[in-house]
Amino acid sequence: MSDTSIGHGEGNTLFPLVLSIVAAAATGVLWAYANPIQLVPGVIQWRIFAFLPPLVGILLGWKSGFICGYLGTIIWSLLAGTFIPMHSLVVDGVMVGLTGLVPALIFNPATTTFNRFALLKIAAVCLIVGLVMVAAVSASLAYLGIFPYWWAVFYLGLSDIVPMLIGTPLLVVPALNILKSAHPAGFTRF
């Protein structure tokens, strides 16, 4: 088994590619319509599914994680009516994509034992990449005159970082078990 495969398979990248696109669509829809807790009513919701890009990245590979975060952001912004071309396509999309890419570069299910220490490391990586994402997105929003920088940092941090810190390490092992049972032949991460 290569260091990039899950299970016994070699070379099947279609499965993670298709699954990452499906996860991106689900991410965008969930972010637009399944955030019941309003941090700033009508503006910022607690994004309880913010863990999806890093989770998808760890399970399916760095490209898959980036696709999930980037396309999820574009889909969400279009559905929520908050699409701003330069912000959404460049800053927000890329930075949220990185929340899926970076953890996947560090954690590979083929080489990582997901014990408590690894799960704490996943949370720490999500915190760091989340802080970088929030800082960049907040700077873009402040530059565009939409929100003051520190106001955006606080509320976007609550919105995105907290769910990544909790959801990603909590769900990585059960999700990996589901993937292994759904695709017993294995697949190569994308």
mmCIF file of C-alpha atoms in Angstrom:
data_model
loop_
_atom_site.group_PDB
_atom_site.id
_atom_site.type_symbol
_atom_site.label_atom_id
_atom_site.label_comp_id
_atom_site.label_asym_id
_atom_site.label_seq_id
_atom_site.Cartn_x
_atom_site.Cartn_y
_atom_site.Cartn_z
ATOM 1 C CA MET A 1 0.000 0.000 0.000
ATOM 2 C CA SER A 2 1.423 3.385 -0.951
ATOM 3 C CA ASP A 3 1.567 6.211 1.545
ATOM 4 C CA THR A 4 -1.326 7.946 -0.203
ATOM 5 C CA SER A 5 -3.821 5.102 -0.401
ATOM 6 C CA ILE A 6 -6.580 4.102 1.967
ATOM 7 C CA GLY A 7 -7.453 0.453 2.112
ATOM 8 C CA HIS A 8 -5.923 -1.889 -0.453
ATOM 9 C CA GLY A 9 -6.474 -0.005 -3.700
ATOM 10 C CA GLU A 10 -3.958 1.760 -5.844
ATOM 11 C CA GLY A 11 -4.608 4.479 -8.363
ATOM 12 C CA ASN A 12 -8.371 5.021 -8.013
ATOM 13 C CA THR A 13 -8.533 8.811 -7.735
ATOM 14 C CA LEU A 14 -11.968 9.160 -9.317
ATOM 15 C CA PHE A 15 -13.684 8.199 -6.059
ATOM 16 C CA PRO A 16 -12.080 10.940 -3.920
ATOM 17 C CA LEU A 17 -12.416 13.514 -6.718
ATOM 18 C CA VAL A 18 -16.143 12.888 -7.133
ATOM 19 C CA LEU A 19 -16.650 12.704 -3.380
ATOM 20 C CA SER A 20 -14.818 16.012 -2.884
ATOM 21 C CA ILE A 21 -17.096 17.733 -5.411
ATOM 22 C CA VAL A 22 -20.162 16.252 -3.726
ATOM 23 C CA ALA A 23 -18.769 17.347 -0.336
ATOM 24 C CA ALA A 24 -18.177 20.861 -1.729
ATOM 25 C CA ALA A 25 -21.801 21.098 -2.866
ATOM 26 C CA ALA A 26 -23.000 19.784 0.502
ATOM 27 C CA THR A 27 -20.695 22.222 2.297
ATOM 28 C CA GLY A 28 -22.044 25.204 0.373
ATOM 29 C CA VAL A 29 -25.660 24.189 0.905
ATOM 30 C CA LEU A 30 -25.164 23.418 4.602
ATOM 31 C CA TRP A 31 -23.363 26.732 5.157
ATOM 32 C CA ALA A 32 -26.162 28.605 3.422
ATOM 33 C CA TYR A 33 -29.156 26.861 4.979
ATOM 34 C CA ALA A 34 -28.169 24.860 8.078
ATOM 35 C CA ASN A 35 -26.686 27.413 10.446
ATOM 36 C CA PRO A 36 -29.384 28.031 13.031
ATOM 37 C CA ILE A 37 -27.262 29.982 15.516
ATOM 38 C CA GLN A 38 -26.976 33.629 14.509
ATOM 39 C CA LEU A 39 -23.863 35.355 15.831
ATOM 40 C CA VAL A 40 -24.736 38.574 14.041
ATOM 41 C CA PRO A 41 -28.341 38.151 12.843
ATOM 42 C CA GLY A 42 -28.567 38.063 9.066
ATOM 43 C CA VAL A 43 -24.826 38.533 8.638
ATOM 44 C CA ILE A 44 -22.733 35.859 10.374
ATOM 45 C CA GLN A 45 -23.965 32.480 11.545
ATOM 46 C CA TRP A 46 -22.148 29.887 13.602
ATOM 47 C CA ARG A 47 -20.966 27.669 10.753
ATOM 48 C CA ILE A 48 -21.431 24.315 12.466
ATOM 49 C CA PHE A 49 -20.198 22.503 9.330
ATOM 50 C CA ALA A 50 -16.903 24.431 9.034
ATOM 51 C CA PHE A 51 -15.113 21.157 9.814
ATOM 52 C CA LEU A 52 -15.986 19.701 6.394
ATOM 53 C CA PRO A 53 -13.014 21.035 4.350
ATOM 54 C CA PRO A 54 -10.331 19.856 6.817
ATOM 55 C CA LEU A 55 -12.133 16.552 7.356
ATOM 56 C CA VAL A 56 -12.485 15.938 3.609
ATOM 57 C CA GLY A 57 -8.851 16.912 3.122
ATOM 58 C CA ILE A 58 -7.537 14.523 5.748
ATOM 59 C CA LEU A 59 -9.650 11.657 4.470
ATOM 60 C CA LEU A 60 -9.462 12.192 0.712
ATOM 61 C CA GLY A 61 -6.282 14.215 0.134
ATOM 62 C CA TRP A 62 -5.093 17.798 -0.109
ATOM 63 C CA LYS A 63 -6.599 18.497 -3.530
ATOM 64 C CA SER A 64 -9.941 17.147 -2.342
ATOM 65 C CA GLY A 65 -9.783 19.300 0.796
ATOM 66 C CA PHE A 66 -9.009 22.395 -1.247
ATOM 67 C CA ILE A 67 -11.836 21.635 -3.703
ATOM 68 C CA CYS A 68 -14.281 21.157 -0.818
ATOM 69 C CA GLY A 69 -13.336 24.452 0.841
ATOM 70 C CA TYR A 70 -13.008 26.529 -2.326
ATOM 71 C CA LEU A 71 -16.113 25.330 -4.163
ATOM 72 C CA GLY A 72 -18.058 25.165 -0.899
ATOM 73 C CA THR A 73 -17.308 28.847 -0.340
ATOM 74 C CA ILE A 74 -18.369 29.800 -3.868
ATOM 75 C CA ILE A 75 -21.589 27.772 -3.632
ATOM 76 C CA TRP A 76 -22.349 29.199 -0.177
ATOM 77 C CA SER A 77 -21.743 32.802 -1.243
ATOM 78 C CA LEU A 78 -23.943 32.415 -4.316
ATOM 79 C CA LEU A 79 -26.768 30.782 -2.344
ATOM 80 C CA ALA A 80 -26.494 33.257 0.546
ATOM 81 C CA GLY A 81 -26.367 36.280 -1.754
ATOM 82 C CA THR A 82 -22.964 37.354 -0.440
ATOM 83 C CA PHE A 83 -20.887 36.673 -3.560
ATOM 84 C CA ILE A 84 -18.304 39.421 -4.134
ATOM 85 C CA PRO A 85 -16.143 38.453 -7.152
ATOM 86 C CA MET A 86 -12.647 39.379 -5.950
ATOM 87 C CA HIS A 87 -13.334 38.522 -2.324
ATOM 88 C CA SER A 88 -15.202 35.257 -2.887
ATOM 89 C CA LEU A 89 -13.131 33.920 -5.784
ATOM 90 C CA VAL A 90 -9.722 34.975 -4.543
ATOM 91 C CA VAL A 91 -9.437 35.644 -0.820
ATOM 92 C CA ASP A 92 -12.325 33.778 0.814
ATOM 93 C CA GLY A 93 -12.315 30.839 -1.591
ATOM 94 C CA VAL A 94 -8.561 30.301 -1.486
ATOM 95 C CA MET A 95 -8.241 30.765 2.274
ATOM 96 C CA VAL A 96 -11.121 28.394 3.065
ATOM 97 C CA GLY A 97 -9.643 25.984 0.529
ATOM 98 C CA LEU A 98 -6.423 26.085 2.526
ATOM 99 C CA THR A 99 -8.317 24.941 5.627
ATOM 100 C CA GLY A 100 -8.893 21.714 3.697
ATOM 101 C CA LEU A 101 -5.464 21.540 2.072
ATOM 102 C CA VAL A 102 -3.091 22.142 5.000
ATOM 103 C CA PRO A 103 -4.394 19.478 7.431
ATOM 104 C CA ALA A 104 -4.329 16.945 4.572
ATOM 105 C CA LEU A 105 -0.626 17.616 3.973
ATOM 106 C CA ILE A 106 0.110 16.850 7.624
ATOM 107 C CA PHE A 107 -2.280 13.952 8.337
ATOM 108 C CA ASN A 108 -2.618 10.939 6.058
ATOM 109 C CA PRO A 109 -4.810 8.030 7.183
ATOM 110 C CA ALA A 110 -2.354 5.567 5.616
ATOM 111 C CA THR A 111 0.480 6.768 7.857
ATOM 112 C CA THR A 112 -1.248 8.388 10.839
ATOM 113 C CA THR A 113 -2.535 6.544 13.877
ATOM 114 C CA PHE A 114 -5.465 8.621 15.068
ATOM 115 C CA ASN A 115 -4.830 8.370 18.788
ATOM 116 C CA ARG A 116 -5.522 11.175 21.271
ATOM 117 C CA PHE A 117 -2.231 12.898 20.527
ATOM 118 C CA ALA A 118 -2.911 12.907 16.772
ATOM 119 C CA LEU A 119 -6.428 14.236 17.357
ATOM 120 C CA LEU A 120 -5.025 17.063 19.498
ATOM 121 C CA LYS A 121 -2.532 17.830 16.726
ATOM 122 C CA ILE A 122 -5.408 17.950 14.229
ATOM 123 C CA ALA A 123 -7.181 20.467 16.470
ATOM 124 C CA ALA A 124 -3.973 22.539 16.740
ATOM 125 C CA VAL A 125 -3.474 22.546 12.966
ATOM 126 C CA CYS A 126 -7.121 23.539 12.465
ATOM 127 C CA LEU A 127 -6.615 26.378 14.942
ATOM 128 C CA ILE A 128 -3.524 27.688 13.155
ATOM 129 C CA VAL A 129 -4.904 27.421 9.632
ATOM 130 C CA GLY A 130 -8.226 28.826 10.875
ATOM 131 C CA LEU A 131 -6.504 31.860 12.396
ATOM 132 C CA VAL A 132 -4.644 32.530 9.142
ATOM 133 C CA MET A 133 -7.868 32.153 7.141
ATOM 134 C CA VAL A 134 -9.842 34.431 9.455
ATOM 135 C CA ALA A 135 -7.101 37.091 9.432
ATOM 136 C CA ALA A 136 -6.946 37.140 5.612
ATOM 137 C CA VAL A 137 -10.716 37.084 5.087
ATOM 138 C CA SER A 138 -11.192 39.804 7.714
ATOM 139 C CA ALA A 139 -8.546 41.952 6.034
ATOM 140 C CA SER A 140 -10.335 41.558 2.696
ATOM 141 C CA LEU A 141 -13.694 42.452 4.230
ATOM 142 C CA ALA A 142 -12.159 45.483 5.971
ATOM 143 C CA TYR A 143 -10.451 46.590 2.748
ATOM 144 C CA LEU A 144 -13.790 46.377 0.945
ATOM 145 C CA GLY A 145 -15.401 48.442 3.718
ATOM 146 C CA ILE A 146 -17.834 45.681 4.676
ATOM 147 C CA PHE A 147 -16.751 45.068 8.294
ATOM 148 C CA PRO A 148 -14.128 46.564 10.627
ATOM 149 C CA TYR A 149 -11.120 44.225 10.805
ATOM 150 C CA TRP A 150 -11.192 43.216 14.497
ATOM 151 C CA TRP A 151 -14.964 42.898 14.479
ATOM 152 C CA ALA A 152 -14.673 40.472 11.556
ATOM 153 C CA VAL A 153 -11.816 38.562 13.219
ATOM 154 C CA PHE A 154 -13.867 38.003 16.364
ATOM 155 C CA TYR A 155 -17.094 36.899 14.714
ATOM 156 C CA LEU A 156 -15.528 34.913 11.868
ATOM 157 C CA GLY A 157 -13.241 33.239 14.386
ATOM 158 C CA LEU A 158 -16.242 32.112 16.419
ATOM 159 C CA SER A 159 -18.095 31.138 13.272
ATOM 160 C CA ASP A 160 -15.389 29.009 11.644
ATOM 161 C CA ILE A 161 -12.566 28.106 14.011
ATOM 162 C CA VAL A 162 -14.620 26.669 16.873
ATOM 163 C CA PRO A 163 -16.451 24.110 14.667
ATOM 164 C CA MET A 164 -13.149 23.107 12.994
ATOM 165 C CA LEU A 165 -11.483 22.617 16.391
ATOM 166 C CA ILE A 166 -14.302 20.416 17.651
ATOM 167 C CA GLY A 167 -15.712 18.701 14.567
ATOM 168 C CA THR A 168 -12.578 17.678 12.696
ATOM 169 C CA PRO A 169 -10.874 15.617 15.424
ATOM 170 C CA LEU A 170 -14.208 14.315 16.690
ATOM 171 C CA LEU A 171 -15.333 12.987 13.297
ATOM 172 C CA VAL A 172 -12.132 11.885 11.560
ATOM 173 C CA VAL A 173 -12.081 8.319 12.936
ATOM 174 C CA PRO A 174 -15.805 7.539 12.415
ATOM 175 C CA ALA A 175 -15.684 9.071 8.922
ATOM 176 C CA LEU A 176 -12.575 7.052 8.048
ATOM 177 C CA ASN A 177 -14.303 3.864 9.184
ATOM 178 C CA ILE A 178 -17.327 4.693 7.022
ATOM 179 C CA LEU A 179 -15.099 5.341 3.997
ATOM 180 C CA LYS A 180 -13.223 2.086 4.489
ATOM 181 C CA SER A 181 -16.434 0.090 4.745
ATOM 182 C CA ALA A 182 -18.024 1.864 1.758
ATOM 183 C CA HIS A 183 -14.938 1.401 -0.416
ATOM 184 C CA PRO A 184 -13.215 -1.792 0.834
ATOM 185 C CA ALA A 185 -11.013 -2.047 -2.281
ATOM 186 C CA GLY A 186 -9.358 1.191 -1.209
ATOM 187 C CA PHE A 187 -8.566 4.330 -3.158
ATOM 188 C CA THR A 188 -5.753 6.776 -3.647
ATOM 189 C CA ARG A 189 -6.152 10.151 -1.986
ATOM 190 C CA PHE A 190 -6.556 13.038 -4.424
#
